[in-house]
Amino acid sequence: MDAVFIGFLGLGLSVTFHVLFTAMTLGVGLISAWSRHMAYKTGDPWYEVFARKTFKLLIVSELFSGVWGTIITVFLAGFFTALLTLATNTLFIPLAIAVASIMIRIPAIAASWYTWGKISPRSHTMLMWIMALSGFGVPLGFRAIFAEINYPHAITYYLQTGNNPGFMPYTNPLFWTLYLHTVAAVISVGGFVIASLAILDRDVRGAQLGVKLGFTLLIAQLAFGPLYWLSLSRYSPLLFNAVNTTYAPILAVKLVTVALLAVLGYKALKSLETSIPGNVKWLGPLALLAVALGEVLNDGSRYPNMVLMDNEGLPVSLFANFYMDIPLPMVYMILAFLVLSIVVFTVAAYYAIYRRFIAEVPEELS
Amino acid sequence: MDVEPLLRLSALGIYFHAIYISLTFGLPVAIGVMLWLWGRTGDSEYLRAAKLMTMVLVVNFALGAIAGTLVEFGLVQVWPGVNLAIATFAFAPLALELIAFANEIAFLILFVVTLGRVRAVVSMLILAVYAVFAYFSGMLITTVNSWLQAPWGVGPLAKTLYPFMPEYGPLAVDVPKLVAVKAGAMAMGQPLSILVQQPGLAEKVGIVLYDPLVAMVSPYAIVSIFHNILAGILIGMAIAAAGWAYRYYKTGDPKYLKLVKPLIIVIAILFVIQTPIVSHFMGRAVVEYNPTKFALMEGAKETFNNPIIALIAYHDPNKPILGFDHFYAKCEELGETTIGDIASALGLGVYLGALGVDASNIAGVKLKDVCIADLQKAERLMLVVHYAYYAKVITAIIGGLAAATLFFYFIKVPALNPLAVRVASLLGDEKKRVFLLTLLVLAGTVIPAVLGWYVREVGRKPWTVYGLLYPEELATPVPYATSWPFLAFAYLVILAVNIGGLLALYIVATRGYKFLELLKRGVS
């Protein structure tokens, strides 16, 4: 395998992992903040405990999703120098929005967890909302890159005129459908993941809440998904054709997954009133699978191209790093260690969430 | 474009990052000491202290990660010319840093989740693995920064332009290609990233660097790694010690003094390694590889003799301290050579053609004039770098003396213990003297680090990559990056997040739980 392909594969792997973790944490963060808000407003202790339980998922996974974000940047800079440089010079504003959001989001998560019970419930609720909402600024910035590599609207303007396009990436015809699709997806995934965990904990009320949210946003996704797919047919025909031909089997699996999610979600919604259906535990994994497949379709199916311009593609090699022979053994070693980190993370998540090693009520230390 | 506002913005981000990194480096040692004592004595007070410091470590880690993200994005977004370095010299350290960062987080989460649930020795083991990855991360980032200070692998390239400079390791680069990229940017009057962003350019230019690992074998990097990591550990531990000493001062509870003691012992030992030994080698590296920085530190406008400084710097008391007069004289040796002469000698025409750049507008520029102009820019920084350096040295000595006093105050060494007790008693009762001496130790680690970093970064100006590239060549071409709305937005976010984050750290470290009734009711 040559360095260009390894770079594309590594980039794809890291984008997929990053998106998987962020999909989970953005939705879960919103649910947790809302529950905290409800606890503050109603004084119902169930909401407080539910907010705390859902937050556990955040604290173990958010930083890890951030790691994969960093991995993406290093892959881009190391393997696709021209692409990253072009993106930073062109999409300066979207990237600044994303970075600012990350800067607010991550410390807000840590602060929310460790100040829980130490600052007034009102201040803590506000902090939780800042944490939850700042997360949605991250895709508001980064999805501009994805829209631009599918349909280089602002980049074309920049390369033709030499002027920075400012906010123009937000007038890219693919951007808003992609962004809204992302927002709906992450909330839906968050809901389904929470439902799965709640049902394992035999928390019917939590499962109901998760399924309701997951299912409602899944319906919204059923509008944004096809809309995005149709937009691709007009603005990114190469990608549209690849998705429907070479990558049709993956598209089919994704559609089946979504259909299954809709059916199981609907059944769960109906039966949770009276009983605890066992298949609710599969909603979270199915939702995550749908996200991963969607990302493979949107990003992977462009290969061997990186940027798509109508019926023409700019090959990955045009953006690749040829300034030195990239030492591939080192790249393999790095990928092996990244796998180790995933294993360690999974062990930690298992102990934190299933074995309840993170306490619901914090321990007094002072 | 005036890049000064961007330099200040980046410096602010780097300084905040440095605070968190210090805690990231120092707290694992402090926590490890507490866990070891807990395992040995079974005293749960040590476990409680370890848990509280772990809380601080996690919030701090989150802040360090976002400040690091800012630095990273600062590099690629505000200084996109650096992407060329990331694709070449910095590729190996940054790629390996992924291993460090991912595993650092994974093991930190594992440590947090299992602390108090597994035996002390297991916790210490997980913490040690976490710390190894954290220090490995620090090593790699320091390697990249060191390459900017002493661009290892470019051999005599910088010396050709500035004859007073040394050679930087073996020649691992394709000189004509590298010079063509630099000349291309100069000729265009545009930042380097305008060239680097061109699709297909890398394939056209081809191999620039032959040895991808060359930056990692730089002697400047190796000594910087020890110097920076030890400094970080010292600061982090001093913050922890000062926190516990403050509690002892406020409450008079001897359990807090019990926590200060072991931390101070470790700090004093590390001080002895850092200040006279590692710092000396760091200084020697500066003398050898950053001649203008050393002259700025010593205020050497003119070459002068000082046997003490010469003995420390050169291990030869008779050697003069080279000043800017010597460097100017060296520039004159370049004679009437022009950039055009160099371009012809290296056959740059082919490469400039590939870049699509006409460099005829700079062909007549004399190398001597460039050399002198750069020295003049550097010389303007003399006063501030000189005083910053000596303030750093003096505060480090004060910190070292305070650490030694506390060490011998706690450890009964004949003659030294009574002396330390006598010195300490000048500061008041035991609560006060322990707290004040710990504060001096803290000041003696933080102030030298802040000033040291300032000297390290400002002292290499006017270059970002010493002897090779200016900040203007690496800056973003986006015009509004230096506009007041963007800068105001950036400062607002950086200050709000970091000040809020530091406040959160303080609350986590000092405040007890007050609002847990709802949670307790819910769980019960």
XYZ file of N, CA and C in Angstrom, chain A residues 36 39-40 43-46 48-49 52 59-61 63-64 66-67 69-75 77-79 81-86 88-97 99-107 110-111 113-121 142 158-159 164-167 314 317-327 330-331 333-335 337-338 340-342 344-345 347-349 351-352 355-366, chain B residues 45 47-48 51-52 54-55 58-59 61-63 65-67 69-70 72-73 76-78 80-81 83-84 86-89 91-99 101-103 105-110 112-114 117-118 133 181 193-203 205-213 216 247 255-256 475-481 486 489 493-494 497-498 500-501 504 507-516 518-523:
666
model
N -30.849 18.103 33.803
C -30.378 18.934 34.920
C -31.291 20.146 35.080
N -34.471 19.096 36.650
C -34.286 18.851 38.087
C -34.311 20.171 38.848
N -33.667 21.161 38.276
C -33.608 22.483 38.905
C -34.991 23.129 38.930
N -37.583 20.127 40.797
C -37.173 19.529 42.075
C -37.360 18.023 42.084
N -37.605 17.435 40.908
C -37.787 15.984 40.809
C -36.407 15.303 40.851
N -36.136 14.525 41.923
C -34.787 13.933 42.039
C -34.439 12.964 40.918
N -35.466 12.359 40.268
C -35.160 11.424 39.181
C -34.368 12.116 38.074
N -32.395 14.637 38.353
C -31.033 14.915 38.809
C -30.145 13.672 38.638
N -30.674 12.539 39.074
C -29.903 11.287 38.968
C -29.713 10.909 37.494
N -27.068 12.975 35.916
C -25.754 12.531 36.391
C -25.326 11.225 35.691
N -18.283 12.095 30.248
C -16.937 12.281 30.795
C -15.978 11.197 30.336
N -16.507 10.020 30.043
C -15.558 8.992 29.585
C -15.303 9.073 28.074
N -16.227 9.677 27.342
C -16.047 9.616 25.888
C -15.694 10.934 25.210
N -13.447 13.408 25.867
C -12.027 13.673 25.641
C -11.470 12.723 24.584
N -12.014 11.493 24.612
C -11.533 10.506 23.650
C -11.929 10.900 22.221
N -12.194 13.920 21.305
C -11.273 15.017 21.026
C -9.938 14.507 20.508
N -9.509 13.366 21.069
C -8.248 12.763 20.613
C -8.325 12.476 19.118
N -10.158 13.891 16.990
C -10.137 15.167 16.268
C -8.703 15.613 16.023
N -7.874 15.452 17.067
C -6.459 15.819 16.933
C -5.787 14.908 15.905
N -6.155 13.624 15.949
C -5.570 12.676 14.997
C -5.898 13.102 13.563
N -7.134 13.564 13.360
C -7.541 14.035 12.020
C -6.625 15.174 11.570
N -6.402 16.135 12.491
C -5.582 17.299 12.125
C -4.173 16.870 11.747
N -3.605 15.946 12.536
C -2.232 15.522 12.240
C -2.192 14.737 10.923
N -3.188 13.893 10.690
C -3.253 13.168 9.419
C -3.345 14.149 8.251
N -2.436 17.373 8.203
C -1.213 18.160 8.047
C -0.066 17.299 7.527
N 0.021 16.065 8.015
C 1.138 15.211 7.646
C 0.988 14.572 6.276
N -0.219 14.126 5.966
C -0.421 13.394 4.715
C -1.014 14.273 3.608
N -0.998 17.900 3.151
C -0.542 19.240 3.504
C -1.281 20.316 2.707
N -1.397 20.112 1.408
C -2.009 21.141 0.562
C -3.478 21.326 0.920
N -4.153 20.214 1.200
C -5.587 20.308 1.511
C -5.802 21.099 2.801
N -5.012 20.781 3.829
C -5.183 21.474 5.107
C -4.850 22.962 4.959
N -3.790 23.244 4.234
C -3.385 24.648 4.067
C -4.455 25.409 3.285
N -4.957 24.782 2.240
C -6.018 25.424 1.453
C -7.262 25.638 2.320
N -7.456 25.927 5.612
C -7.285 26.950 6.654
C -7.262 28.352 6.052
N -6.679 28.465 4.842
C -6.649 29.783 4.215
C -8.017 30.210 3.700
N -8.848 29.221 3.326
C -10.155 29.552 2.740
C -11.250 29.577 3.799
N -11.279 28.546 4.625
C -12.406 28.384 5.559
C -12.012 28.892 6.950
N -11.404 30.035 6.981
C -10.870 30.580 8.231
C -11.981 30.782 9.267
N -13.106 31.351 8.814
C -14.195 31.651 9.771
C -14.849 30.368 10.294
N -15.264 29.434 9.420
C -15.833 28.193 9.971
C -14.892 27.488 10.944
N -13.595 27.464 10.613
C -12.659 26.783 11.505
C -12.533 27.521 12.841
N -12.559 28.855 12.771
C -12.486 29.631 14.020
C -13.714 29.355 14.889
N -14.887 29.206 14.254
C -16.120 28.895 15.009
C -15.980 27.524 15.682
N -13.200 25.873 16.459
C -12.176 25.884 17.511
C -12.711 26.570 18.768
N -13.404 27.701 18.572
C -13.961 28.420 19.728
C -14.958 27.514 20.464
N -15.746 26.770 19.704
C -16.736 25.880 20.332
C -16.058 24.774 21.129
N -14.987 24.212 20.558
C -14.245 23.161 21.274
C -13.686 23.722 22.571
N -13.162 24.945 22.461
C -12.539 25.565 23.642
C -13.539 25.801 24.763
N -14.795 26.030 24.390
C -15.819 26.232 25.428
C -16.305 24.873 25.929
N -16.522 23.977 24.995
C -17.168 22.697 25.305
C -16.369 21.815 26.289
N -15.098 21.580 25.980
C -14.349 20.582 26.763
C -14.173 21.008 28.220
N -13.694 22.242 28.495
C -13.596 22.608 29.922
C -14.954 22.694 30.588
N -15.738 19.217 31.898
C -14.980 18.887 33.120
C -15.498 19.705 34.299
N -15.745 20.997 34.051
C -16.210 21.870 35.134
C -17.607 21.448 35.594
N -18.944 18.502 35.642
C -18.895 17.280 36.459
C -18.356 17.565 37.853
N -17.232 18.261 37.901
C -16.564 18.428 39.182
C -17.109 19.569 40.035
N -17.953 20.440 39.452
C -18.559 21.481 40.302
C -19.988 21.087 40.687
N -20.404 19.922 40.268
C -21.757 19.428 40.568
C -21.921 19.353 42.087
N -22.855 20.138 42.597
C -23.071 20.134 44.041
C -22.190 21.139 44.768
N -21.226 21.725 44.059
C -20.342 22.687 44.722
C -20.755 24.120 44.426
N -21.412 24.338 43.273
C -21.934 25.676 42.969
C -23.459 25.588 42.962
N -24.128 26.730 42.985
C -25.592 26.711 43.117
C -26.226 25.980 41.927
N -27.369 25.310 42.155
C -28.014 24.574 41.062
C -28.293 25.455 39.844
N -16.904 22.564 11.290
C -16.213 21.522 10.524
C -17.028 20.969 9.348
N -12.259 31.617 -3.864
C -10.939 31.997 -3.346
C -9.847 31.782 -4.397
N -9.898 30.612 -5.054
C -8.848 30.321 -6.030
C -8.955 31.216 -7.276
N -10.331 36.261 0.343
C -10.876 35.300 1.304
C -12.405 35.337 1.278
N -13.048 34.189 1.243
C -14.513 34.175 1.084
C -15.308 34.486 2.352
N -14.662 34.694 3.479
C -15.375 35.064 4.713
C -16.448 34.053 5.087
N -17.703 34.513 5.126
C -18.816 33.635 5.535
C -19.409 32.850 4.359
N -10.740 15.965 -8.156
C -9.319 16.251 -7.967
C -8.749 15.106 -7.130
N -4.000 12.370 -4.605
C -2.553 12.605 -4.729
C -2.220 14.077 -4.964
N -3.163 14.842 -5.513
C -2.899 16.273 -5.749
C -2.696 17.031 -4.438
N -3.256 16.496 -3.364
C -3.186 17.187 -2.069
C -2.198 16.515 -1.123
N -1.593 15.426 -1.611
C -0.785 14.594 -0.707
C 0.607 15.166 -0.479
N 1.239 14.642 0.567
C 2.584 15.079 0.951
C 3.636 14.247 0.220
N 4.333 14.901 -0.730
C 5.444 14.232 -1.416
C 6.777 14.865 -1.034
N 6.749 15.689 0.028
C 7.971 16.394 0.420
C 8.982 15.451 1.082
N 8.532 14.273 1.464
C 9.470 13.257 1.980
C 8.805 11.884 1.862
N 9.637 10.843 1.974
C 9.075 9.490 1.983
C 8.535 9.232 3.380
N 7.221 9.120 3.492
C 6.634 8.932 4.822
C 7.004 7.542 5.340
N 7.593 7.482 6.541
C 8.010 6.160 7.062
C 6.787 5.319 7.449
N 6.381 3.383 10.821
C 5.981 4.228 11.942
C 4.456 4.450 11.937
N 3.915 4.613 10.756
C 2.457 4.817 10.649
C 1.711 3.575 11.149
N 2.832 1.415 13.296
C 3.007 1.336 14.749
C 2.011 2.278 15.445
N 1.854 3.469 14.865
C 0.928 4.446 15.459
C -0.494 3.881 15.448
N -0.865 3.288 14.314
C -2.230 2.729 14.224
C -2.415 1.619 15.268
N -0.915 1.382 18.210
C -1.065 2.005 19.529
C -2.437 2.673 19.682
N -2.969 3.175 18.567
C -4.306 3.775 18.644
C -5.341 2.704 18.971
N -4.664 0.114 20.789
C -4.473 -0.116 22.229
C -5.278 0.913 23.035
N -5.219 2.167 22.593
C -5.941 3.210 23.334
C -7.446 2.955 23.299
N -7.940 2.414 22.182
C -9.379 2.112 22.101
C -9.733 1.006 23.100
N -8.127 0.241 25.909
C -8.062 0.784 27.275
C -9.295 1.637 27.556
N -9.663 2.443 26.567
C -10.831 3.298 26.738
C -12.086 2.451 26.976
N -12.300 -0.542 28.241
C -12.246 -1.112 29.594
C -12.706 -0.052 30.619
N -12.168 1.164 30.452
C -12.520 2.249 31.377
C -14.013 2.555 31.311
N -14.541 2.604 30.086
C -15.968 2.905 29.916
C -16.818 1.813 30.553
N -16.031 -0.166 33.121
C -16.018 -0.035 34.579
C -16.788 1.202 35.035
N -16.692 2.278 34.254
C -17.358 3.524 34.659
C -18.863 3.402 34.586
N -20.074 -1.131 35.562
C -19.713 -1.572 36.910
C -19.880 -0.453 37.932
N -20.384 0.709 37.474
C -20.702 1.850 38.345
C -19.498 2.295 39.190
N -18.331 2.289 38.586
C -17.144 2.751 39.321
C -17.165 4.261 39.515
N -17.948 4.953 38.700
C -18.110 6.386 38.942
C -19.400 6.549 39.731
N -19.265 7.140 40.917
C -20.413 7.188 41.824
C -21.446 8.215 41.372
N -22.727 7.878 41.630
C -23.800 8.843 41.323
C -23.690 10.046 42.253
N -23.428 9.759 43.528
C -23.272 10.844 44.498
C -21.783 11.028 44.765
N -21.255 12.233 44.494
C -19.815 12.414 44.688
C -19.395 12.264 46.139
N -18.177 11.801 46.295
C -17.644 11.534 47.625
C -17.079 12.823 48.227
N -17.383 13.059 49.504
C -16.816 14.234 50.188
C -15.325 14.020 50.417
N -14.524 14.988 50.025
C -13.075 14.814 50.196
C -12.452 15.852 51.115
N -13.131 16.975 51.300
C -12.459 18.041 52.070
C -12.963 18.095 53.500
N -6.035 9.384 54.730
C -5.823 10.811 54.444
C -5.045 10.988 53.134
N -5.078 8.883 50.629
C -5.965 8.537 49.518
C -6.885 9.715 49.189
N -7.416 10.362 50.238
C -8.299 11.516 50.023
C -7.545 12.627 49.297
N -7.195 11.684 45.732
C -8.452 11.830 44.993
C -8.724 13.296 44.658
N -8.493 14.167 45.630
C -8.740 15.589 45.384
C -7.809 16.109 44.275
N -6.550 14.354 41.978
C -6.971 13.740 40.713
C -8.092 14.547 40.072
N -9.026 15.032 40.901
C -10.100 15.890 40.376
C -9.496 17.109 39.681
N -7.925 16.211 36.382
C -8.832 15.969 35.254
C -9.325 17.291 34.664
N -9.764 18.213 35.519
C -10.227 19.516 35.002
C -9.051 20.199 34.292
N -6.545 18.727 32.917
C -6.239 18.018 31.674
C -7.149 18.509 30.548
N -8.448 18.699 30.893
C -9.393 19.201 29.888
C -8.953 20.587 29.408
N -8.542 21.421 30.363
C -8.099 22.766 29.989
C -6.817 22.690 29.153
N -5.942 20.236 27.241
C -6.269 19.703 25.917
C -6.818 20.814 25.018
N -7.692 21.672 25.588
C -8.241 22.725 24.706
C -7.195 23.806 24.432
N -6.360 24.090 25.427
C -5.301 25.074 25.174
C -4.325 24.508 24.138
N -5.226 22.384 21.817
C -5.957 22.478 20.553
C -5.771 23.872 19.969
N -5.836 24.856 20.854
C -5.661 26.242 20.399
C -4.271 26.430 19.806
N -2.351 24.100 18.590
C -2.283 23.301 17.372
C -2.982 24.020 16.214
N -4.217 24.517 16.501
C -4.936 25.235 15.456
C -4.264 26.565 15.169
N -1.701 25.609 12.604
C -2.157 25.314 11.250
C -3.066 26.398 10.679
N -3.759 27.140 11.549
C -4.699 28.135 11.020
C -4.079 29.534 10.953
N -3.473 29.965 12.037
C -2.911 31.319 12.042
C -1.508 31.326 11.425
N -0.208 28.980 8.885
C -0.303 27.800 8.005
C 0.990 27.458 7.266
N 1.929 28.406 7.216
C 3.219 28.096 6.590
C 3.922 26.963 7.318
N 2.732 24.301 8.096
C 2.306 23.007 7.546
C 3.423 22.325 6.760
N 4.280 23.129 6.141
C 5.395 22.551 5.394
C 6.352 21.836 6.352
N 5.380 20.626 9.276
C 4.651 19.459 9.805
C 4.732 18.307 8.806
N 4.753 18.650 7.526
C 4.821 17.600 6.500
C 6.213 17.018 6.373
N 7.203 17.640 6.992
C 8.579 17.165 6.827
C 9.250 16.904 8.194
N 9.918 17.924 8.720
C 10.698 17.735 9.959
C 9.828 17.344 11.161
N 6.916 15.873 11.107
C 5.972 14.771 10.874
C 6.156 13.648 11.903
N 7.398 13.180 12.040
C 7.633 12.031 12.941
C 7.244 12.356 14.383
N 7.746 13.475 14.960
C 7.335 13.744 16.353
C 5.831 13.952 16.512
N 5.199 14.638 15.571
C 3.757 14.883 15.735
C 2.950 13.607 15.516
N 3.399 12.770 14.587
C 2.685 11.503 14.367
C 2.820 10.622 15.608
N 4.032 10.574 16.183
C 4.220 9.772 17.398
C 3.436 10.376 18.576
N 3.238 11.668 18.508
C 2.500 12.328 19.591
C 1.061 11.803 19.674
N 0.568 11.329 18.525
C -0.792 10.760 18.527
C -0.864 9.574 19.480
N 0.185 8.748 19.448
C 0.243 7.597 20.356
C 0.156 8.099 21.789
N -0.855 11.037 23.039
C -2.067 11.758 23.431
C -3.246 10.802 23.631
N -3.428 9.894 22.658
C -4.573 8.980 22.745
C -4.466 8.096 23.984
N -3.264 7.573 24.237
C -3.099 6.672 25.377
C -3.071 7.424 26.701
N -4.925 9.966 27.421
C -6.332 10.151 27.799
C -6.950 8.831 28.245
N -6.688 7.776 27.478
C -7.293 6.481 27.804
C -6.868 6.038 29.211
N -5.570 6.161 29.521
C -5.091 5.711 30.839
C -5.515 6.671 31.954
N -5.677 7.953 31.618
C -6.168 8.887 32.648
C -7.597 8.510 33.037
N -8.420 8.227 32.024
C -9.810 7.835 32.310
C -9.816 6.558 33.145
N -8.969 5.587 32.747
C -8.902 4.320 33.490
C -8.469 4.576 34.942
N -8.832 7.374 36.727
C -9.894 8.082 37.455
C -11.005 7.115 37.860
N -11.374 6.275 36.901
C -12.488 5.355 37.135
C -12.150 4.324 38.219
N -10.885 3.883 38.262
C -10.532 2.791 39.175
C -9.923 3.262 40.502
N -10.792 1.989 44.016
C -11.525 0.721 43.846
C -10.554 -0.442 43.689
N -9.303 -0.113 43.386
C -8.289 -1.163 43.243
C -7.163 -0.876 44.233
N 3.064 8.334 29.139
C 2.524 8.873 27.887
C 2.485 10.412 27.932
N 11.706 27.442 -2.362
C 10.418 27.721 -1.700
C 10.513 29.035 -0.922
N 2.328 29.873 2.766
C 1.163 28.993 2.594
C 0.484 29.191 1.240
N 0.696 30.353 0.615
C 0.127 30.584 -0.715
C 0.730 29.582 -1.707
N 1.982 29.212 -1.464
C 2.609 28.189 -2.313
C 2.185 26.791 -1.878
N 2.233 26.560 -0.563
C 1.980 25.204 -0.044
C 0.559 24.730 -0.357
N -0.386 25.672 -0.428
C -1.794 25.279 -0.628
C -2.088 24.797 -2.061
N -1.144 25.005 -2.986
C -1.418 24.665 -4.392
C -1.557 23.157 -4.592
N -2.717 22.693 -5.082
C -2.840 21.259 -5.356
C -1.796 20.832 -6.386
N -1.135 19.737 -6.095
C -0.168 19.197 -7.042
C 1.244 19.730 -6.870
N 1.423 20.767 -6.058
C 2.760 21.355 -5.901
C 3.747 20.361 -5.277
N 3.276 19.648 -4.248
C 4.173 18.721 -3.539
C 4.731 17.673 -4.510
N 3.872 17.189 -5.409
C 4.308 16.168 -6.373
C 5.339 16.767 -7.338
N 7.360 19.406 -6.710
C 8.605 19.726 -6.005
C 9.356 18.449 -5.639
N 8.630 17.463 -5.148
C 9.249 16.181 -4.774
C 9.935 16.247 -3.420
N 10.813 15.253 -3.206
C 11.447 15.078 -1.880
C 12.264 16.312 -1.474
N 11.938 16.851 -0.289
C 12.686 17.976 0.266
C 13.554 17.476 1.427
N 12.982 16.534 2.201
C 13.694 16.020 3.382
C 14.008 14.539 3.183
N 15.286 14.181 3.373
C 15.681 12.786 3.154
C 15.590 11.927 4.423
N 15.705 12.577 5.586
C 15.686 11.800 6.832
C 14.532 12.280 7.718
N 13.394 11.583 7.693
C 12.216 12.059 8.440
C 12.422 12.122 9.952
N 13.445 11.400 10.458
C 13.621 11.358 11.916
C 14.677 12.343 12.418
N 14.481 14.469 15.576
C 14.409 13.782 16.872
C 15.775 13.445 17.450
N -3.762 25.322 53.129
C -4.773 24.722 54.011
C -4.236 24.594 55.438
N -2.671 17.431 59.672
C -2.787 16.441 58.587
C -2.339 17.063 57.258
N -2.503 18.381 57.132
C -2.082 19.035 55.886
C -0.556 19.178 55.837
N 2.807 33.298 8.440
C 1.484 33.757 8.886
C 0.402 33.491 7.843
N -0.824 33.554 8.296
C -1.960 33.366 7.405
C -2.075 34.529 6.417
N -2.517 34.228 5.197
C -2.741 35.328 4.260
C -4.120 35.976 4.452
N -4.929 35.409 5.371
C -6.295 35.931 5.553
C -6.212 37.327 6.179
N -6.683 38.343 5.444
C -6.450 39.721 5.905
C -7.131 40.053 7.230
N -8.315 39.497 7.461
C -9.021 39.894 8.686
C -8.554 39.131 9.922
N -7.522 38.279 9.758
C -6.979 37.591 10.943
C -6.375 38.589 11.916
N -11.851 40.136 14.770
C -11.387 38.761 14.956
C -10.531 38.642 16.214
N -12.664 38.778 19.267
C -13.364 37.495 19.436
C -12.411 36.447 20.009
N -12.718 34.704 23.725
C -12.898 33.256 23.931
C -11.748 32.702 24.783
N -10.520 33.080 24.431
C -9.358 32.532 25.157
C -9.409 32.938 26.629
N -12.598 31.358 28.522
C -12.460 29.923 28.773
C -11.375 29.661 29.820
N -10.253 30.336 29.683
C -9.152 30.055 30.596
C -9.382 30.609 31.995
N -12.356 31.224 33.278
C -13.427 30.366 33.809
C -12.867 29.016 34.231
N -11.971 28.483 33.425
C -11.366 27.185 33.722
C -10.527 27.226 34.990
N -12.787 27.292 37.850
C -13.317 25.941 38.097
C -12.282 25.089 38.828
N -12.371 26.119 42.416
C -13.575 25.623 43.113
C -13.431 24.127 43.413
N -12.965 23.388 42.421
C -12.794 21.940 42.597
C -11.812 21.644 43.735
N -10.737 22.439 43.784
C -9.691 22.170 44.771
C -10.068 22.613 46.172
N -10.919 23.630 46.274
C -11.110 24.233 47.599
C -12.505 24.066 48.198
N -13.521 23.935 47.358
C -14.879 23.991 47.892
C -15.480 22.612 48.148
N -16.199 22.504 49.224
C -16.882 21.249 49.531
C -18.240 21.194 48.846
N -18.918 20.035 48.978
C -20.241 19.875 48.352
C -21.311 20.530 49.216
N -22.249 21.285 48.555
C -23.299 21.988 49.298
C -24.691 21.675 48.777
N -24.777 21.233 47.537
C -26.091 21.107 46.903
C -26.346 19.686 46.415
N -26.215 18.733 47.303
C -26.353 17.348 46.859
C -27.646 16.670 47.324
N -30.768 16.802 46.389
C -31.614 16.245 45.337
C -31.027 14.928 44.812
N -29.714 14.947 44.618
C -29.042 13.760 44.107
C -29.123 12.614 45.119
N -28.916 12.947 46.385
C -28.960 11.914 47.423
C -30.362 11.327 47.530
N -31.383 12.213 47.450
C -32.768 11.738 47.511
C -33.054 10.821 46.334
N -32.582 11.239 45.144
C -32.821 10.468 43.922
C -32.209 9.085 44.008
N -30.996 9.011 44.511
C -30.300 7.723 44.590
C -30.927 6.828 45.652
